[in-house]
XYZ file of C-alpha atoms in Angstrom:
786
model
C 50.349 -11.140 -94.792
C 53.251 -11.129 -92.277
C 54.349 -14.415 -93.666
C 54.483 -13.146 -97.020
C 56.377 -9.996 -96.073
C 58.820 -11.475 -93.649
C 59.227 -14.614 -95.667
C 60.022 -12.551 -98.747
C 62.609 -10.649 -96.774
C 64.410 -13.657 -95.559
C 64.008 -15.546 -98.907
C 65.090 -12.691 -101.325
C 67.042 -10.021 -99.137
C 68.640 -11.456 -95.884
C 71.298 -10.602 -94.701
C 70.697 -7.248 -96.462
C 69.158 -4.313 -94.504
C 65.832 -4.154 -96.586
C 63.952 -6.113 -99.112
C 63.408 -4.430 -102.638
C 59.990 -6.112 -103.198
C 59.660 -5.113 -106.976
C 63.153 -6.229 -107.606
C 62.877 -9.231 -105.439
C 66.440 -8.706 -103.979
C 68.017 -7.118 -100.957
C 69.030 -3.461 -100.740
C 72.515 -3.227 -99.887
C 73.991 0.359 -99.306
C 76.683 1.388 -101.828
C 75.307 -1.196 -104.512
C 72.111 0.718 -105.234
C 71.581 4.134 -106.338
C 72.075 6.747 -103.354
C 68.775 7.924 -102.044
C 70.404 10.542 -99.672
C 69.139 10.621 -96.016
C 66.720 7.632 -96.705
C 69.810 5.409 -96.844
C 71.181 6.627 -93.394
C 68.821 3.884 -91.877
C 70.782 1.249 -93.502
C 74.068 0.119 -91.578
C 74.688 -3.306 -93.066
C 73.494 -4.790 -89.842
C 70.406 -6.748 -91.259
C 67.963 -4.020 -90.196
C 64.606 -5.627 -91.043
C 65.726 -8.689 -89.048
C 66.667 -6.875 -85.993
C 63.518 -4.734 -86.298
C 61.184 -7.545 -86.719
C 62.391 -9.846 -83.934
C 59.915 -9.039 -81.175
C 56.969 -8.979 -83.663
C 57.598 -12.559 -84.048
C 57.023 -13.106 -80.482
C 53.723 -10.933 -80.420
C 52.479 -13.075 -83.461
C 53.233 -16.245 -81.548
C 55.783 -17.308 -83.833
C 58.233 -18.598 -81.234
C 60.048 -21.022 -83.512
C 60.836 -18.495 -86.015
C 61.848 -16.086 -83.098
C 64.263 -18.468 -81.773
C 65.761 -19.054 -85.225
C 66.031 -15.469 -85.922
C 67.820 -14.659 -82.647
C 70.365 -17.260 -83.574
C 70.903 -15.748 -86.921
C 71.176 -12.154 -85.477
C 73.825 -13.501 -82.904
C 75.757 -15.276 -85.535
C 75.634 -12.842 -88.571
C 75.155 -9.395 -87.564
C 78.039 -7.043 -87.166
C 77.837 -3.618 -85.664
C 81.216 -2.102 -86.469
C 80.691 -1.446 -90.096
C 82.497 1.582 -91.669
C 79.242 3.318 -92.503
C 77.655 6.539 -91.566
C 74.064 6.274 -90.188
C 71.326 8.145 -88.619
C 71.577 8.131 -84.892
C 67.889 8.616 -84.510
C 66.887 5.787 -86.782
C 69.600 3.466 -85.600
C 68.434 4.072 -82.062
C 64.794 3.281 -82.602
C 65.090 0.641 -84.979
C 68.266 -1.383 -84.132
C 68.999 -0.522 -80.453
C 65.319 -0.683 -79.710
C 64.993 -3.937 -81.867
C 67.842 -5.442 -79.750
C 66.400 -4.532 -76.576
C 62.885 -5.693 -77.262
C 64.035 -8.894 -78.534
C 66.245 -9.471 -75.386
C 63.469 -8.777 -73.214
C 61.235 -11.395 -75.137
C 64.150 -13.972 -75.056
C 64.830 -13.408 -71.421
C 61.010 -13.984 -70.824
C 60.904 -17.161 -72.687
C 64.046 -18.294 -71.083
C 62.497 -17.703 -67.477
C 59.369 -19.610 -68.474
C 61.677 -22.686 -69.075
C 59.951 -23.579 -72.323
C 62.632 -22.598 -74.991
C 65.759 -20.295 -75.481
C 67.641 -22.107 -72.748
C 70.902 -21.518 -74.743
C 70.249 -17.791 -74.558
C 73.046 -15.916 -72.432
C 72.045 -12.248 -72.912
C 73.849 -12.168 -76.243
C 71.280 -9.674 -77.657
C 71.786 -7.389 -74.603
C 75.544 -7.321 -75.181
C 75.013 -6.464 -78.718
C 72.765 -3.600 -77.552
C 75.460 -2.259 -75.185
C 78.051 -2.548 -78.083
C 75.778 -0.572 -80.186
C 74.964 1.946 -77.552
C 78.746 2.869 -77.095
C 79.079 3.313 -80.914
C 76.220 5.819 -80.700
C 77.680 7.689 -77.772
C 80.207 9.859 -79.768
C 77.208 11.599 -81.519
C 76.653 13.119 -77.851
C 80.064 14.854 -77.872
C 78.759 18.321 -78.331
C 79.001 21.554 -76.202
C 75.290 21.745 -75.854
C 74.629 17.741 -75.151
C 72.484 17.604 -78.213
C 73.606 14.727 -80.524
C 75.128 14.943 -83.875
C 72.488 13.501 -86.480
C 74.856 11.102 -87.896
C 77.598 8.742 -86.639
C 80.048 6.317 -88.113
C 79.637 2.875 -86.499
C 83.388 2.240 -86.629
C 85.034 5.564 -86.364
C 82.525 7.683 -84.270
C 82.014 11.444 -85.244
C 85.192 13.443 -85.318
C 87.654 10.924 -86.384
C 89.204 11.944 -89.784
C 87.947 8.703 -91.296
C 84.256 9.101 -90.031
C 83.080 11.187 -92.856
C 80.747 12.990 -90.425
C 80.929 15.659 -87.648
C 80.276 18.651 -90.045
C 76.666 18.742 -89.226
C 75.345 21.757 -87.306
C 71.657 20.829 -87.168
C 69.273 18.198 -86.021
C 65.587 17.756 -85.765
C 63.868 18.032 -82.465
C 62.594 14.366 -82.625
C 66.020 13.225 -83.434
C 67.526 14.592 -80.380
C 64.433 14.029 -78.199
C 63.742 10.397 -78.982
C 66.501 8.578 -77.099
C 65.348 8.339 -73.644
C 63.363 4.903 -73.708
C 66.042 2.949 -75.400
C 69.074 4.683 -73.703
C 67.365 4.507 -70.183
C 66.290 0.813 -70.778
C 69.973 -0.060 -71.863
C 71.383 1.797 -68.841
C 68.804 -0.084 -66.197
C 69.444 -3.504 -68.015
C 73.328 -3.072 -68.337
C 73.886 -1.002 -65.242
C 75.876 1.577 -67.244
C 74.315 4.849 -66.334
C 76.158 6.786 -69.273
C 73.421 6.242 -71.815
C 70.477 7.461 -69.566
C 72.608 10.476 -68.588
C 73.133 11.585 -72.133
C 69.650 11.138 -73.156
C 68.255 13.112 -70.238
C 70.859 15.782 -70.874
C 69.453 16.235 -74.610
C 65.864 16.274 -73.232
C 66.875 18.990 -70.797
C 68.309 21.198 -73.547
C 65.229 20.869 -75.740
C 63.021 21.831 -72.568
C 65.308 24.873 -71.771
C 65.168 25.884 -75.422
C 61.243 25.881 -75.714
C 59.672 29.069 -76.569
C 58.576 30.400 -72.977
C 55.627 32.383 -74.267
C 53.938 29.573 -76.069
C 55.706 26.551 -74.436
C 56.384 25.135 -78.029
C 59.483 23.930 -79.601
C 60.678 24.351 -83.164
C 61.534 21.614 -85.791
C 65.318 21.999 -86.275
C 67.941 23.131 -83.742
C 71.560 23.914 -83.819
C 73.396 21.185 -81.942
C 76.320 23.493 -80.912
C 74.533 26.610 -79.724
C 71.099 25.325 -79.213
C 69.546 28.051 -81.450
C 66.559 27.148 -83.489
C 67.053 26.973 -87.049
C 63.398 26.141 -88.121
C 60.772 27.593 -85.854
C 57.649 25.982 -87.110
C 56.011 23.944 -84.456
C 53.516 20.988 -84.982
C 53.060 17.361 -83.825
C 54.270 15.789 -87.126
C 57.366 15.082 -88.842
C 60.603 16.626 -87.113
C 58.831 16.905 -83.608
C 56.473 13.800 -83.192
C 58.209 11.398 -81.016
C 59.667 14.129 -78.703
C 56.244 14.622 -77.319
C 55.623 10.770 -77.245
C 58.671 10.153 -75.430
C 58.147 12.531 -72.559
C 54.874 10.965 -71.868
C 56.313 7.200 -72.229
C 59.589 8.149 -70.337
C 57.118 8.760 -67.282
C 55.253 5.675 -67.733
C 58.493 3.576 -68.054
C 60.810 5.310 -65.532
C 58.200 6.692 -63.171
C 60.131 10.114 -63.189
C 57.476 12.822 -62.736
C 59.539 15.639 -64.318
C 58.769 13.924 -67.934
C 54.971 13.941 -67.165
C 55.118 17.604 -66.033
C 57.110 18.726 -68.978
C 54.670 16.614 -71.425
C 51.589 18.247 -69.711
C 52.828 21.634 -70.265
C 53.514 21.073 -73.837
C 50.345 19.237 -74.308
C 48.304 22.393 -72.987
C 50.165 24.387 -75.714
C 49.515 21.966 -78.337
C 45.822 21.931 -77.373
C 45.790 25.743 -77.342
C 47.529 26.495 -80.592
C 48.169 23.471 -82.946
C 45.008 21.362 -82.292
C 41.861 22.773 -84.235
C 39.809 19.728 -84.178
C 39.850 17.647 -86.408
C 42.983 19.279 -87.864
C 46.439 19.638 -86.327
C 48.183 22.534 -87.857
C 51.756 23.849 -87.930
C 52.320 27.324 -86.251
C 55.022 29.755 -85.439
C 56.602 28.691 -82.089
C 57.062 32.412 -81.366
C 53.870 33.628 -82.819
C 51.582 30.488 -82.420
C 48.288 32.333 -83.650
C 49.777 32.118 -87.145
C 49.466 29.037 -89.147
C 52.555 28.535 -91.146
C 51.347 26.157 -93.991
C 48.006 24.679 -95.253
C 48.967 21.058 -95.284
C 49.631 18.232 -92.726
C 52.045 15.295 -92.850
C 51.063 11.688 -92.188
C 53.168 11.224 -89.302
C 50.813 13.237 -87.075
C 48.645 10.201 -87.450
C 50.255 8.957 -84.251
C 48.840 11.772 -82.189
C 45.439 10.294 -81.433
C 47.100 7.134 -79.860
C 49.207 9.531 -77.571
C 46.083 11.530 -76.640
C 44.481 8.155 -75.638
C 47.172 7.571 -73.301
C 46.784 11.040 -71.932
C 43.063 10.356 -71.433
C 42.000 13.183 -73.897
C 39.592 11.129 -75.967
C 37.343 13.421 -77.724
C 40.064 15.221 -79.880
C 41.563 11.936 -80.463
C 38.390 10.537 -81.934
C 38.052 13.664 -83.979
C 41.316 13.788 -85.559
C 41.308 10.037 -86.169
C 37.957 10.184 -87.904
C 39.634 12.902 -90.206
C 42.401 10.753 -91.149
C 40.059 7.724 -91.773
C 38.010 9.902 -94.116
C 41.456 10.969 -96.028
C 42.186 7.154 -96.282
C 38.544 6.608 -97.799
C 39.233 9.228 -100.350
C 42.766 8.346 -101.366
C 43.045 4.650 -100.255
C 45.873 5.281 -98.237
C 47.109 8.598 -96.067
C 49.342 10.446 -98.542
C 52.837 11.556 -97.058
C 51.086 15.040 -96.824
C 47.648 16.518 -97.664
C 46.114 19.879 -97.564
C 43.553 21.173 -95.073
C 40.980 20.582 -97.981
C 42.071 17.055 -97.877
C 43.645 17.066 -101.338
C 47.061 15.391 -102.026
C 50.236 17.491 -101.177
C 52.827 14.745 -101.357
C 51.522 11.528 -103.016
C 53.717 8.798 -101.654
C 52.519 6.177 -99.056
C 55.401 4.400 -97.547
C 53.203 1.765 -95.608
C 53.535 3.896 -92.443
C 52.015 2.537 -89.412
C 50.885 5.467 -87.490
C 47.355 5.451 -88.445
C 46.921 1.648 -87.471
C 48.726 2.487 -84.217
C 46.017 5.189 -83.162
C 43.260 2.820 -84.496
C 44.602 0.135 -82.144
C 44.631 2.526 -79.007
C 41.208 3.941 -79.802
C 39.689 0.501 -79.950
C 41.353 -0.500 -76.632
C 39.826 2.745 -75.141
C 36.453 2.554 -76.492
C 35.815 -1.096 -77.217
C 33.882 0.366 -80.244
C 33.810 -2.390 -83.127
C 33.999 0.670 -85.541
C 37.600 0.566 -85.038
C 37.796 -3.068 -85.937
C 36.065 -1.967 -89.285
C 38.809 0.719 -89.716
C 41.592 -1.945 -89.247
C 39.599 -4.176 -91.693
C 39.853 -1.269 -94.245
C 43.611 -1.081 -93.758
C 44.136 -4.712 -94.186
C 41.946 -4.843 -97.330
C 43.735 -1.791 -98.788
C 47.284 -3.227 -98.146
C 46.341 -6.456 -99.935
C 44.664 -4.750 -102.835
C 47.084 -2.050 -103.592
C 50.449 -2.815 -102.018
C 50.924 -6.573 -102.124
C 53.315 -7.716 -104.707
C 54.703 -11.260 -105.487
C 57.908 -10.553 -103.281
C 56.144 -8.757 -100.407
C 54.610 -5.406 -100.033
C 55.720 -2.329 -102.102
C 55.393 1.297 -100.940
C 53.020 3.332 -103.146
C 54.750 5.870 -105.158
C 51.766 8.086 -105.539
C 48.206 7.399 -104.152
C 46.661 9.116 -107.064
C 48.032 6.641 -109.666
C 48.543 3.578 -107.416
C 52.308 3.319 -108.819
C 54.546 1.270 -106.698
C 58.152 2.053 -105.236
C 60.760 -0.579 -104.989
C 60.650 -0.163 -101.080
C 59.582 -1.956 -98.124
C 60.828 -0.308 -94.936
C 61.673 -2.265 -91.739
C 58.931 -0.280 -89.744
C 56.351 -2.122 -91.818
C 57.173 -5.358 -90.392
C 58.132 -3.836 -86.882
C 54.963 -1.853 -86.361
C 52.027 -2.245 -88.946
C 51.565 -6.125 -88.273
C 51.980 -5.763 -84.519
C 49.411 -3.139 -84.210
C 46.901 -4.785 -86.668
C 47.514 -8.284 -85.082
C 46.904 -6.756 -81.545
C 43.950 -5.003 -82.624
C 42.123 -8.176 -83.882
C 43.434 -10.351 -81.000
C 42.000 -11.364 -77.561
C 44.315 -11.386 -74.658
C 44.126 -15.042 -74.341
C 45.463 -15.544 -77.902
C 48.683 -13.589 -76.947
C 51.802 -15.093 -75.517
C 52.624 -12.153 -73.286
C 50.469 -9.698 -71.387
C 50.560 -6.446 -73.212
C 49.739 -4.441 -70.298
C 53.197 -5.112 -68.857
C 54.982 -3.455 -71.748
C 55.147 0.101 -73.318
C 55.707 0.463 -77.014
C 58.759 2.498 -78.288
C 58.010 4.882 -81.245
C 59.109 1.840 -83.390
C 56.642 -0.373 -81.334
C 59.405 -2.357 -79.619
C 58.332 -3.606 -76.185
C 60.108 -2.463 -72.974
C 58.699 -3.688 -69.644
C 57.020 -1.051 -67.439
C 58.600 -2.798 -64.525
C 61.960 -1.164 -65.276
C 61.154 1.633 -62.925
C 60.673 -0.662 -59.922
C 62.874 -3.726 -60.545
C 65.873 -1.889 -61.907
C 67.433 0.921 -59.911
C 67.671 4.329 -61.261
C 71.033 5.533 -62.428
C 72.960 7.485 -59.904
C 72.317 11.188 -60.032
C 69.686 10.742 -62.805
C 66.501 11.622 -60.893
C 65.295 15.155 -62.108
C 63.807 17.556 -59.660
C 60.446 19.380 -60.641
C 60.773 23.032 -60.410
C 57.376 24.090 -61.921
C 53.637 23.385 -61.728
C 50.631 23.790 -63.542
C 46.970 23.466 -63.274
C 46.048 19.634 -62.495
C 43.234 17.764 -64.157
C 41.949 14.124 -64.015
C 45.047 12.767 -65.934
C 47.816 15.077 -64.878
C 49.432 12.257 -62.741
C 47.839 9.067 -64.003
C 46.929 7.131 -67.029
C 43.248 6.875 -67.610
C 41.291 4.035 -66.711
C 39.085 2.767 -69.760
C 36.975 0.516 -67.431
C 36.109 3.526 -65.205
C 35.596 5.909 -68.130
C 34.023 4.174 -70.919
C 32.300 0.914 -69.595
C 31.047 -0.840 -72.839
C 29.846 2.596 -74.227
C 30.838 2.486 -77.868
C 28.239 5.161 -78.530
C 30.628 7.476 -76.677
C 32.857 7.686 -79.780
C 30.041 7.504 -82.186
C 28.544 10.684 -81.061
C 31.683 12.581 -81.709
C 32.424 10.860 -85.013
C 29.219 11.629 -86.594
C 29.934 15.309 -86.960
C 32.868 14.365 -89.428
C 31.121 11.578 -91.168
C 31.303 13.299 -94.621
C 34.182 15.796 -93.872
C 35.696 15.113 -97.380
C 32.653 14.611 -99.237
C 33.112 10.817 -99.735
C 30.056 8.735 -99.178
C 27.886 11.616 -98.588
C 24.108 10.656 -99.716
C 21.539 13.245 -100.907
C 19.111 14.198 -98.373
C 16.354 16.735 -99.126
C 16.105 19.673 -96.749
C 13.398 18.748 -94.154
C 10.232 20.687 -94.031
C 10.777 23.838 -91.852
C 9.148 23.739 -88.682
C 9.095 27.091 -86.803
C 11.623 29.702 -86.724
C 15.364 29.255 -85.466
C 17.430 31.844 -84.116
C 20.970 31.505 -85.328
C 24.301 33.611 -85.201
C 26.625 33.554 -87.945
C 29.985 34.733 -86.649
C 32.619 35.858 -89.064
C 36.248 36.196 -88.329
C 37.714 39.226 -90.275
C 41.327 39.796 -91.179
C 42.821 42.596 -93.322
C 44.193 41.325 -96.332
C 46.414 43.724 -98.412
C 48.314 42.963 -101.614
C 51.316 42.388 -99.381
C 50.864 38.653 -99.983
C 51.623 39.131 -103.564
C 55.342 38.882 -104.405
C 56.229 42.373 -105.685
C 59.285 41.950 -107.987
C 62.306 44.151 -107.036
C 65.376 44.979 -109.091
C 69.081 45.338 -108.484
C 70.197 48.005 -111.281
C 73.824 48.603 -112.029
C 74.029 52.342 -112.662
C 77.858 53.128 -112.692
C 79.690 53.198 -116.025
C 80.015 51.068 -118.047
C 76.592 49.835 -117.158
C 74.635 53.056 -116.925
C 71.500 51.442 -115.783
C 71.229 49.102 -118.806
C 72.001 45.797 -116.555
C 68.823 45.133 -114.441
C 68.658 42.135 -112.306
C 65.238 40.662 -110.912
C 65.181 40.406 -107.191
C 62.818 39.051 -104.596
C 61.548 41.319 -101.778
C 61.410 40.730 -98.035
C 58.573 40.948 -95.541
C 60.495 42.902 -93.124
C 63.090 45.687 -93.460
C 62.753 48.836 -95.542
C 59.941 49.034 -97.940
C 61.511 49.579 -101.328
C 58.263 50.102 -103.127
C 58.195 53.600 -101.198
C 61.804 54.654 -101.579
C 65.157 53.309 -103.089
C 68.768 53.246 -102.158
C 72.109 53.187 -104.197
C 75.668 52.512 -103.113
C 78.459 50.257 -104.057
C 78.116 46.666 -102.613
C 80.816 44.890 -100.504
C 81.088 41.203 -99.654
C 80.585 40.083 -96.334
C 83.005 38.097 -94.419
C 82.039 35.644 -93.564
C 80.055 35.210 -96.785
C 77.202 33.734 -95.200
C 76.872 36.288 -92.381
C 76.197 33.481 -89.940
C 78.888 34.256 -87.555
C 80.429 37.562 -86.249
C 81.105 40.053 -89.086
C 84.884 40.367 -89.659
C 84.922 43.257 -92.162
C 82.667 45.799 -90.411
C 84.791 48.662 -91.346
C 84.494 47.884 -95.056
C 80.767 47.269 -94.889
C 79.887 50.563 -93.206
C 77.934 52.705 -95.254
C 77.776 50.139 -98.108
C 75.318 47.577 -99.278
C 76.375 44.221 -98.051
C 76.426 41.003 -100.256
C 75.816 37.823 -98.290
C 75.276 34.162 -99.332
C 71.918 32.492 -98.429
C 72.068 29.356 -96.165
C 73.242 28.076 -92.755
C 70.923 30.430 -90.944
C 68.004 32.582 -91.131
C 67.679 35.777 -93.337
C 66.710 37.869 -90.165
C 69.700 36.629 -88.360
C 72.037 37.783 -91.139
C 70.238 41.064 -91.584
C 70.691 41.799 -87.848
C 74.472 41.143 -88.033
C 74.869 43.471 -91.158
C 72.684 46.112 -89.561
C 74.893 46.132 -86.429
C 77.966 46.434 -88.760
C 76.418 49.620 -90.307
C 75.650 48.379 -93.529
C 72.976 50.380 -95.260
C 71.369 47.364 -97.227
C 71.626 43.635 -98.004
C 71.667 41.745 -101.180
C 71.335 38.049 -100.589
C 72.541 35.766 -103.139
C 71.172 32.051 -103.501
C 73.638 29.266 -102.733
C 71.957 26.830 -105.079
C 74.049 26.844 -108.264
C 72.111 27.459 -111.555
C 68.969 28.855 -109.756
C 67.428 31.887 -111.796
C 64.373 34.115 -111.820
C 63.436 32.791 -115.219
C 62.846 29.284 -114.190
C 62.205 29.694 -110.355
C 59.199 31.884 -109.013
C 60.339 34.699 -106.840
C 59.389 34.504 -103.061
C 59.318 36.884 -100.115
C 62.092 36.424 -97.517
C 60.383 36.077 -94.253
C 61.653 36.671 -90.548
C 62.598 33.912 -88.062
C 59.185 33.984 -86.016
C 60.471 36.836 -83.551
C 59.455 40.468 -84.273
C 61.594 41.922 -86.983
C 60.535 45.453 -86.379
C 64.045 46.269 -85.271
C 65.407 45.582 -88.978
C 65.314 48.795 -90.949
C 67.671 47.804 -93.791
C 66.454 47.274 -97.324
C 66.923 43.752 -98.288
C 66.435 42.046 -101.646
C 67.413 38.421 -102.925
C 69.111 37.423 -106.104
C 69.078 33.821 -107.651
C 72.347 32.275 -108.386
C 72.501 33.278 -112.001
C 71.635 36.983 -111.463
C 73.995 37.110 -108.434
C 76.724 35.659 -110.622
C 76.338 38.606 -112.839
C 76.686 41.202 -110.113
C 79.700 39.534 -108.526
C 81.415 39.178 -112.146
C 80.808 43.007 -112.433
C 82.410 43.769 -109.114
C 85.372 41.492 -110.097
C 85.976 43.211 -113.560
C 85.297 46.760 -112.249
C 85.848 46.933 -108.601
C 83.618 49.850 -107.961
C 79.976 49.563 -109.025
C 77.201 51.451 -107.854
C 73.735 49.733 -107.905
C 70.268 50.899 -107.129
C 67.775 48.788 -104.975
C 64.215 49.457 -105.909
C 60.877 47.869 -106.704
C 60.411 46.940 -110.289
C 57.376 49.222 -110.663
C 59.464 52.111 -109.499
C 62.208 51.234 -111.961
C 59.433 51.096 -114.805
C 57.890 54.386 -113.689
C 54.792 52.488 -112.662
C 54.869 53.466 -109.008
C 51.405 52.702 -107.431
C 51.537 54.608 -103.985
C 48.015 53.242 -103.199
C 47.076 49.542 -102.974
C 43.582 48.253 -102.305
C 42.777 46.744 -98.973
C 40.205 43.854 -98.702
C 39.211 41.654 -95.933
C 38.541 37.962 -95.584
C 35.432 37.033 -94.084
C 35.099 33.379 -92.583
C 31.575 32.361 -91.374
C 30.871 29.691 -88.864
C 27.813 28.589 -86.730
C 28.201 29.551 -83.168
C 25.890 28.959 -80.120
C 25.100 32.334 -78.502
C 26.677 31.215 -75.128
C 30.040 30.713 -76.865
C 29.825 34.432 -77.910
C 28.947 35.392 -74.264
C 32.070 33.581 -73.091
C 34.158 35.446 -75.566
C 35.019 32.597 -77.690
C 35.547 34.747 -80.938
C 38.847 36.457 -81.428
C 39.559 39.879 -82.648
C 37.101 42.075 -84.934
C 33.970 40.193 -85.593
C 30.862 40.733 -87.969
C 27.837 39.112 -86.337
C 24.815 38.256 -88.571
C 21.740 37.302 -86.421
C 18.989 35.559 -88.306
C 15.497 35.945 -86.652
C 11.930 36.050 -87.389
C 11.205 37.928 -90.592
C 14.805 37.737 -91.936
C 16.655 35.141 -94.178
C 16.569 31.641 -92.844
C 18.843 28.775 -94.049
C 17.111 26.768 -96.704
C 14.475 29.372 -97.454
C 14.319 30.615 -101.042
C 15.145 34.435 -101.239
C 14.422 37.002 -104.029
C 17.755 37.729 -105.834
C 17.203 41.249 -105.889
C 16.325 41.609 -102.381
C 19.429 39.375 -101.430
C 21.744 41.654 -103.451
C 20.283 44.632 -101.702
C 20.883 43.007 -98.223
C 24.413 41.955 -99.242
C 25.372 45.686 -100.140
C 24.072 46.812 -96.751
C 25.938 43.840 -94.909
C 29.447 44.788 -96.715
C 28.882 48.494 -95.907
C 28.197 47.685 -92.122
C 30.941 45.208 -92.161
C 33.500 47.585 -93.335
C 32.407 50.169 -90.950
C 32.714 47.804 -88.108
C 35.977 46.396 -89.050
C 37.542 49.790 -89.638
C 36.120 50.968 -86.162
C 37.540 48.034 -84.287
C 40.864 47.933 -86.244
C 41.475 51.641 -85.383
C 41.049 51.075 -81.717
C 43.426 48.018 -81.761
C 47.109 47.639 -82.424
C 47.112 46.330 -85.988
C 49.898 44.070 -84.969
C 47.334 42.332 -82.566
C 44.875 41.634 -85.548
C 44.561 37.877 -85.792
C 45.461 36.194 -89.043
C 42.745 34.310 -90.542
C 43.237 30.602 -91.231
C 42.892 29.411 -95.008
C 39.541 30.519 -95.940
C 38.603 26.992 -97.226
C 39.315 25.527 -93.808
C 37.386 22.217 -93.850
C 36.197 22.820 -90.149
C 33.796 25.328 -91.451
C 32.106 22.923 -93.730
C 29.522 21.908 -91.045
C 27.105 19.001 -91.756
C 27.365 19.574 -95.386
C 26.395 23.408 -95.106
C 28.960 25.660 -96.915
C 28.561 29.164 -95.721
C 30.101 31.718 -97.913
C 30.413 35.467 -97.207
C 28.866 37.983 -99.727
C 31.410 39.372 -102.178
C 32.436 42.813 -100.877
C 34.369 45.135 -103.102
C 37.853 45.978 -101.928
C 38.465 49.524 -100.440
C 41.600 51.633 -100.793
C 43.360 52.897 -97.642
C 41.785 56.411 -97.880
């Protein structure tokens, strides 16, 4: 398989960056239709060749490796006038050059081959490192997301430097490559910059939850996207904290990782799921789907020594691949496709490799076998392997990313190989996030850079693996059944492969508690249309613009406000307001984008505006073609925002701004559409979501349930699982349960601050499908607030 992929690249694509396996030609940037940020990986530096070099050594293709190194030294240029991703170039190209240099140096020292090699790859890596350094020229120390290989960032010819945001992983995934480059070259500047970026991310974590967000402003260090998970945008930041400790021996990285890891296991990990939460309010899940990049996390948990959740999440991922052939780019908590692409990503194979090494369970060899078989059956094409455009249809995409050769074949080959078959001892190396090999001896054989040792100023509870990597020989000596007992609970998680088994004959009576987590659900989740009505002459209320509401600020379903609007300066309201005097006592007009709605609202409230109309920055958007949505806060409390806030799409906003240009003074009325139509509903029904799960009594005694709960205890003489029940009797019992449940909830809710009532997760959370048993709460009629 590797020969087919690599051979196709060398035959049809080299020296291009990537192979287009359906077109049987190379992808050269500028010669193919622009794919946006995807193309930022391409720098006209033969990306796939560089990324594949150390894979050739692992697969014992030493002749091909020597030839490929000669090609790279002779052909590859790193000074091209092209804008590239700092993150992708670091992990793929700089990491590829360093991993290949380490391999070449090892072969040279053995005296068998590469005697001509004089550290050319290291010199190339050093040149590339210097070309990436201008990205770190920011006041915060966080790097720009893009850099021009020839002109840097701020040069007028660079076509970059205007970016203000970067992802957490983009800024936090530099330390392995940059520190290795510093240790191997003796130039400390690289490690210093990478450490500074990690320091900033650590300082900017949310102190209450110890979580980080997904996107951060590189100039002021403020969070732009505050959702927190272990998938896209954050993934390799956590990975590099753990691996930086292993590679460099600096305890500060392990301490930080352990603190983050505790937070992840507290808020994000809900085995077998890994959910995204608000970093400032981590009990709230922010979306009902997961992305495929989180498949690396079980492998990281193996390094941490936390095997049980690693096995659980990996098994969930395996069940998803059984259902869809591959891991979709994103899938829901019910395991349906959210984004259908499969880009031949290696993270699932990576975690499979780690789990096999930790457990010795041949089950994981069978998982690897299924990966191999599906790649050959559904991705192999005459000129290589093609990404899958949609796992539901099996259509292909003309794309074979370099990581497929750098990682997928490396992990699969190592999964099936014995130590004696490998040309190197893998225990001497650590994988970068792109699976490039760096020697763990760097921490002892190469001196640390002057002034780069960080002092530890915090501590936390220690456990078995706080300061050491797990020993598989001690923990799991030839005991494959350890993993099996954990996996069995998730065997039919997605419903695939479930066989029918009749209920066993009932023996005796069981005492079971069904615990229901209850959360109030009002109609607030429904988007209630608002309007901006032009009421001054010549409009006289005839012009009514559909607007979206906000989840915070004044409730316009209960009151309304009118006054002439005034444009904010700056129009985005993301900087200090320059025309506060003009805005005072008026409704402010502000453009969407560049910062959060709540940030804008606070600035305009401080300027003493009495309301805000936000206008969409996307040209052509309109309420006829785009569903209305509710503007949400930034994760912090928004109780301090009391302004009324509405949102207009671009076309409706254009009507309003044109009216202002033509008539200067225009009074508008902000109110809900129901009030505007005279259909005011002062009372809205309140319901509740009830989610049932089986629980041991000891768990309840330990206070494991959160918030208001409804306990149904099934004992002798009551309904038993699997027992037929008279329908009339069942309905009567349901009505009694509903009445009692509502009374309990109201009693508990009145005794607690409603803001502390936990939000229920998605009612169809698959964790509550236990061994094929689907527990459903009885239907209870909704009740009004009075």
